[in-house]
């Protein structure tokens, strides 16, 4: 079947799926404390999610990442991972993975490894239990540490994602680099993005990674490497620890020219760009017919209007987020 090439010649080989908009945390940069979640009827069943993901795999998607909200709080989510792992077995899919806050990994890490999941991204912005509680509002650092231990024990490669937050974890970046080096985890810093109303001022949170990197370079030797994971991170190696360190800089460096991905929400809405409002409804064609023909057509039509790139701005003049949906809707 023909692969998906967008209007700018980019092959679409990576699908991220937000399997739920719910979460057991309420991170200050991601959600407001009182969130209204989607009604259940709007949400694709696990079988429907499988159908959509499989349609993308048939069209050349090689990497599937489950995210959310917190993917592991969705009931019976392992059923979806189990059924999608058939595409790993067949060789159609190169990677099945997830981004998680880690709180549920103690339960699931070993099963992931058994299914052929090799790597997990775990979001962790601080090693300080009080700060962690303040950032996540509802999270417990101990539980995430247990999850990380379980992942390690299961032989999963771990990458830590940390959002750079001015005045919050800016005094901890060296400690995070050292700790990840000791534990054998890759580490990626992310710039805070203007997504959704969160009841806080993002100008106060935003810390450009160029500044973070300059601060790190005072203590560590950062060596350029050309390691890529198919994601937007640019990596260096920290000479002293041997660990890989990534920077995701949507605000200070536009990486759209090499974008290979699209994002599906749990309601079957396909966003062709994280930073744009344009979207395609895949739920209607999915539910209209048991055959996948309508779904396939809708996917191709959507890829045909993938935009060139995003347009994020955080500044004091612009009070509105660039896109109104929260990160937990489209998934990180
Ligand atoms: N719950 C999972 C987790 O936290 O890893 C998966 C979903 S979460 C939305 C995915 C990633 O997006 C996390 O690493 C989180 O830190 C990041 N994130 C959430 N809101 C963000 C924002 N406004 N700007 C930048 N990153 C954000
Ligand atoms: Fe939940 Fe992840 Fe958003 Fe935190 S970043 S509130 S863990 S979805």
Coordinates of C-alpha atoms and ligand atoms in Angstrom, one line a residue:
X1 CA 0.0 0.0 0.0
X2 CA 1.2 3.5 -0.8
X3 CA 3.1 5.2 2.0
X4 CA 2.1 8.6 3.3
X5 CA 4.0 11.6 1.9
X6 CA 2.8 15.1 2.9
X7 CA 2.7 18.2 0.6
X8 CA 6.2 19.1 1.7
X9 CA 7.7 15.7 0.8
X10 CA 7.9 14.4 4.3
X11 CA 7.2 10.7 4.8
X12 CA 4.9 10.1 7.7
X13 CA 6.2 7.2 9.7
X14 CA 5.4 8.0 13.3
X15 CA 2.0 8.1 15.0
X16 CA 1.4 9.3 18.5
X17 CA -1.8 8.3 20.1
X18 CA -3.3 9.9 23.1
X19 CA -5.3 7.0 24.5
X20 CA -7.0 9.0 27.2
X21 CA -7.3 12.6 28.3
X22 CA -7.4 11.6 32.0
X23 CA -4.5 11.5 34.3
X24 CA -3.7 10.7 37.9
X25 CA -1.5 13.8 38.1
X26 CA -2.3 17.5 37.5
X27 CA 1.1 18.9 36.4
X28 CA 1.0 22.7 36.6
X29 CA 2.2 23.3 33.0
X30 CA -0.2 20.6 31.5
X31 CA -3.5 20.8 33.2
X32 CA -5.6 23.0 35.4
X33 CA -6.5 21.4 38.7
X34 CA -10.2 21.1 37.8
X35 CA -10.3 19.6 34.4
X36 CA -13.4 18.6 32.5
X37 CA -12.8 15.3 30.8
X38 CA -14.4 14.0 27.7
X39 CA -17.6 12.0 27.8
X40 CA -17.0 8.3 27.5
X41 CA -19.2 7.9 24.3
X42 CA -16.8 10.2 22.4
X43 CA -13.8 8.1 23.2
X44 CA -12.6 5.4 20.8
X45 CA -12.8 1.9 22.2
X46 CA -9.6 -0.1 22.5
X47 CA -10.7 -2.1 19.4
X48 CA -11.3 1.2 17.5
X49 CA -7.9 2.5 18.5
X50 CA -6.4 -0.8 17.3
X51 CA -8.2 -0.3 13.9
X52 CA -6.9 3.2 13.4
X53 CA -3.3 2.4 14.5
X54 CA -3.3 -0.7 12.2
X55 CA -4.5 1.4 9.3
X56 CA -1.5 3.7 9.9
X57 CA 0.8 0.8 10.1
X58 CA -0.5 -0.5 6.8
X59 CA 0.4 3.0 5.3
X60 CA 4.0 2.8 6.5
X61 CA 4.0 4.0 10.1
X62 CA 7.0 2.3 11.7
X63 CA 6.8 3.8 15.2
X64 CA 3.8 4.0 17.5
X65 CA 3.8 5.9 20.8
X66 CA 1.0 5.7 23.3
X67 CA 0.6 8.8 25.4
X68 CA -2.1 10.9 27.0
X69 CA -3.2 12.0 29.6
X70 CA -1.6 9.1 31.4
X71 CA -1.9 6.1 29.0
X72 CA -1.6 3.6 31.9
X73 CA -4.6 4.9 33.7
X74 CA -6.9 3.8 30.9
X75 CA -8.7 0.7 31.9
X76 CA -7.4 -2.5 30.2
X77 CA -4.8 -0.5 28.2
X78 CA -2.6 -3.6 28.1
X79 CA -5.1 -5.2 25.8
X80 CA -4.3 -2.6 23.2
X81 CA -0.6 -3.0 23.7
X82 CA -1.0 -6.8 23.5
X83 CA -2.9 -6.6 20.2
X84 CA -0.7 -4.0 18.6
X85 CA 2.4 -6.0 19.4
X86 CA 1.4 -8.3 16.5
X87 CA 2.8 -5.6 14.2
X88 CA 6.1 -5.9 15.9
X89 CA 6.0 -9.7 15.5
X90 CA 5.2 -9.3 11.8
X91 CA 8.0 -6.8 11.3
X92 CA 5.6 -4.1 10.0
X93 CA 6.3 -1.9 13.0
X94 CA 9.8 -1.1 14.3
X95 CA 8.8 0.3 17.6
X96 CA 5.9 0.3 20.0
X97 CA 6.4 2.6 23.0
X98 CA 4.9 5.0 25.4
X99 CA 5.3 8.2 27.3
X100 CA 4.2 7.9 30.9
X101 CA 4.4 9.6 34.2
X102 CA 5.7 6.3 35.6
X103 CA 3.2 6.0 38.4
X104 CA 1.7 2.7 37.0
X105 CA 5.0 1.2 35.8
X106 CA 5.4 -1.0 38.8
X107 CA 2.4 -3.0 37.6
X108 CA 3.2 -3.1 33.9
X109 CA 6.9 -2.8 33.2
X110 CA 7.5 -6.5 32.9
X111 CA 4.6 -7.1 30.6
X112 CA 5.8 -4.3 28.3
X113 CA 9.2 -6.0 28.1
X114 CA 7.6 -9.3 27.3
X115 CA 5.6 -7.7 24.5
X116 CA 8.7 -6.3 22.7
X117 CA 8.5 -2.7 24.0
X118 CA 12.2 -1.7 24.3
X119 CA 12.1 1.8 25.5
X120 CA 9.9 4.0 27.7
X121 CA 9.8 7.7 28.2
X122 CA 9.2 8.7 31.8
X123 CA 8.4 12.3 32.6
X124 CA 10.2 13.6 35.7
X125 CA 11.1 17.2 36.3
X126 CA 12.7 17.0 39.7
X127 CA 14.3 14.6 42.2
X128 CA 13.0 16.6 45.1
X129 CA 9.8 15.0 46.6
X130 CA 8.3 18.3 47.8
X131 CA 8.9 20.0 44.4
X132 CA 7.6 17.0 42.7
X133 CA 4.4 17.2 44.7
X134 CA 4.2 20.9 43.9
X135 CA 4.7 20.4 40.1
X136 CA 2.4 17.4 39.7
X137 CA -0.1 18.5 42.4
X138 CA -1.3 14.9 42.9
X139 CA 1.8 12.8 42.2
X140 CA 4.1 11.0 44.6
X141 CA 7.8 10.8 43.8
X142 CA 8.3 7.4 45.5
X143 CA 5.8 5.8 43.2
X144 CA 7.6 7.0 40.1
X145 CA 10.9 5.9 41.5
X146 CA 9.4 2.4 42.0
X147 CA 8.1 2.5 38.4
X148 CA 11.6 3.4 37.2
X149 CA 13.1 0.5 39.2
X150 CA 10.6 -1.8 37.7
X151 CA 11.4 -0.6 34.2
X152 CA 15.1 -1.1 34.8
X153 CA 14.5 -4.5 36.3
X154 CA 12.5 -5.5 33.2
X155 CA 15.4 -4.4 31.0
X156 CA 13.5 -1.5 29.4
X157 CA 15.6 1.4 28.3
X158 CA 14.5 4.6 30.0
X159 CA 14.5 8.2 28.8
X160 CA 13.6 10.8 31.3
X161 CA 11.7 13.9 30.0
X162 CA 12.1 17.0 32.1
X163 CA 10.3 20.2 31.3
X164 CA 12.6 23.2 32.0
X165 CA 10.8 25.5 34.5
X166 CA 12.2 28.8 35.5
X167 CA 12.4 29.2 39.2
X168 CA 11.3 25.6 39.8
X169 CA 13.9 23.1 38.6
X170 CA 16.5 25.5 37.2
X171 CA 18.7 24.8 40.2
X172 CA 18.5 21.1 39.7
X173 CA 19.6 20.5 36.1
X174 CA 23.2 19.3 37.1
X175 CA 21.7 16.9 39.6
X176 CA 19.4 15.5 37.0
X177 CA 22.3 15.0 34.5
X178 CA 24.4 13.3 37.2
X179 CA 21.5 11.1 38.4
X180 CA 20.6 10.0 34.8
X181 CA 24.2 9.3 34.1
X182 CA 24.4 7.1 37.2
X183 CA 21.2 5.3 36.5
X184 CA 21.9 4.7 32.8
X185 CA 19.0 6.8 31.6
X186 CA 18.9 9.2 28.7
X187 CA 17.6 12.6 29.6
X188 CA 15.8 15.1 27.5
X189 CA 14.9 18.7 28.5
X190 CA 11.7 20.2 27.0
X191 CA 10.7 23.8 26.7
X192 CA 7.3 24.6 28.1
X193 CA 4.8 25.0 25.3
X194 CA 1.8 27.3 25.2
X195 CA -1.0 24.7 25.1
X196 CA -4.3 25.1 26.8
X197 CA -5.4 27.4 29.6
X198 CA -3.8 26.3 32.8
X199 CA -4.6 29.1 35.2
X200 CA -0.9 30.0 35.4
X201 CA 1.3 32.5 33.6
X202 CA 3.6 30.8 31.2
X203 CA 5.9 33.7 30.9
X204 CA 6.8 32.9 34.5
X205 CA 7.5 29.2 33.7
X206 CA 9.3 29.6 30.4
X207 CA 13.1 29.0 30.5
X208 CA 14.7 28.8 27.0
X209 CA 16.9 25.7 26.6
X210 CA 19.6 27.8 25.1
X211 CA 20.0 29.3 28.6
X212 CA 19.8 25.9 30.3
X213 CA 22.4 24.5 27.9
X214 CA 24.8 27.4 28.6
X215 CA 24.4 26.7 32.4
X216 CA 25.1 23.0 31.9
X217 CA 28.1 23.7 29.7
X218 CA 29.7 25.4 32.7
X219 CA 30.0 22.1 34.5
X220 CA 29.7 19.3 31.8
X221 CA 31.5 18.7 28.5
X222 CA 28.7 18.4 26.0
X223 CA 29.8 16.6 22.8
X224 CA 27.8 16.8 19.6
X225 CA 26.6 13.4 18.4
X226 CA 24.3 12.6 15.5
X227 CA 22.1 10.2 17.4
X228 CA 18.4 10.6 16.4
X229 CA 15.4 8.7 17.7
X230 CA 13.0 9.8 15.0
X231 CA 11.8 12.5 17.4
X232 CA 12.5 16.2 17.5
X233 CA 15.2 16.1 20.2
X234 CA 18.8 17.1 19.3
X235 CA 21.3 15.1 21.3
X236 CA 24.7 15.6 22.8
X237 CA 26.8 13.2 24.9
X238 CA 27.8 14.2 28.4
X239 CA 31.5 13.3 28.4
X240 CA 31.7 12.9 32.2
X241 CA 28.8 10.5 32.5
X242 CA 28.7 9.0 29.0
X243 CA 24.9 9.6 29.0
X244 CA 22.9 11.1 26.2
X245 CA 21.3 14.4 26.7
X246 CA 18.5 15.7 24.4
X247 CA 17.0 19.1 23.9
X248 CA 13.5 19.7 22.5
X249 CA 13.2 23.3 21.6
X250 CA 9.9 24.0 20.0
X251 CA 10.2 27.7 21.1
X252 CA 13.7 28.6 20.3
X253 CA 14.4 26.3 17.3
X254 CA 11.9 25.3 14.8
X255 CA 12.3 21.6 13.9
X256 CA 9.3 21.3 11.6
X257 CA 11.3 20.7 8.4
X258 CA 12.0 17.1 9.4
X259 CA 8.6 16.4 11.0
X260 CA 7.6 12.7 10.3
X261 CA 4.6 12.5 12.7
X262 CA 0.9 13.0 13.2
X263 CA -1.1 12.7 16.4
X264 CA -4.4 11.0 17.1
X265 CA -6.5 11.9 20.1
X266 CA -8.6 9.4 22.1
X267 CA -11.7 10.7 20.3
X268 CA -10.3 9.8 16.9
X269 CA -9.3 13.4 15.9
X270 CA -6.1 13.5 13.9
X271 CA -3.9 16.5 14.4
X272 CA -1.4 16.9 11.6
X273 CA 0.7 19.4 13.7
X274 CA 0.9 19.7 17.5
X275 CA 0.9 23.5 17.2
X276 CA -2.0 24.1 14.7
X277 CA -5.7 23.9 15.1
X278 CA -6.4 22.1 11.8
X279 CA -7.6 18.5 12.4
X280 CA -9.3 15.6 10.7
X281 CA -12.1 13.5 12.1
X282 CA -11.3 9.8 11.8
X283 CA -14.0 8.6 14.2
X284 CA -16.9 9.2 11.7
X285 CA -15.4 7.1 8.9
X286 CA -14.3 4.5 11.4
X287 CA -17.8 4.1 12.8
X288 CA -19.6 4.4 9.5
X289 CA -18.4 1.1 8.1
X290 CA -16.8 -2.1 9.2
X291 CA -14.4 -2.0 6.2
X292 CA -11.4 0.3 6.6
X293 CA -11.8 2.0 3.1
X294 CA -13.4 5.2 4.4
X295 CA -10.9 5.4 7.2
X296 CA -8.0 5.0 4.7
X297 CA -9.4 7.7 2.5
X298 CA -9.8 10.1 5.5
X299 CA -6.2 9.4 6.6
X300 CA -4.8 10.1 3.2
X301 CA -6.9 13.3 2.8
X302 CA -5.6 14.5 6.2
X303 CA -2.0 13.8 5.4
X304 CA -2.5 15.8 2.2
X305 CA -3.1 18.9 4.2
X306 CA -0.4 18.6 6.9
X307 CA 0.9 22.1 7.5
X308 CA 4.5 23.2 7.1
X309 CA 5.0 23.9 10.8
X310 CA 3.9 25.5 14.0
X311 CA 4.0 29.0 15.3
X312 CA 4.5 29.0 19.0
X313 CA 5.1 32.3 20.8
X314 CA 5.2 33.0 24.5
X315 CA 5.5 36.6 25.4
X316 CA 3.9 39.2 27.6
X317 CA 1.8 40.7 24.8
X318 CA 0.2 37.5 23.9
X319 CA -1.9 36.2 26.7
X320 CA -3.7 33.4 24.8
X321 CA -2.2 30.0 24.4
X322 CA -1.1 29.3 20.7
X323 CA -3.6 26.4 20.6
X324 CA -6.5 26.1 22.9
X325 CA -6.3 22.4 23.6
X326 CA -4.2 21.1 26.5
X327 CA -1.1 19.0 26.0
X328 CA -3.0 16.1 27.6
X329 CA -5.5 16.1 24.6
X330 CA -3.0 15.7 21.8
X331 CA -0.3 13.9 23.9
X332 CA 3.3 15.1 24.4
Ligands
LIG1 N1 1.2 11.5 31.2 C1 2.3 11.2 30.4 C2 3.6 11.9 30.9 O1 3.5 12.8 31.7 O2 4.6 11.5 30.5 C3 2.2 11.4 29.0 C4 1.5 12.6 28.5 S1 2.3 14.2 28.9 C5 1.1 15.3 28.2 C6 3.6 14.1 27.7 C7 4.8 15.0 28.0 O3 4.3 16.4 27.7 C8 5.3 15.0 29.4 O4 6.7 14.8 29.3 C9 5.0 16.4 29.9 O5 6.0 16.9 30.8 C10 4.9 17.2 28.6 N2 4.2 18.4 28.7 C11 2.9 18.6 29.2 N3 2.5 19.9 29.0 C12 3.5 20.5 28.5 C13 3.7 21.9 28.0 N4 2.8 22.8 28.2 N5 4.9 22.2 27.5 C14 5.9 21.3 27.3 N6 5.7 20.0 27.6 C15 4.6 19.6 28.2
LIG2 FE1 -0.7 14.0 33.5 FE2 1.5 13.8 31.9 FE3 0.0 16.0 31.9 FE4 1.4 15.5 34.0 S1 2.2 15.9 32.0 S2 -0.7 16.1 34.0 S3 1.4 13.3 34.1 S4 -0.7 14.1 31.3

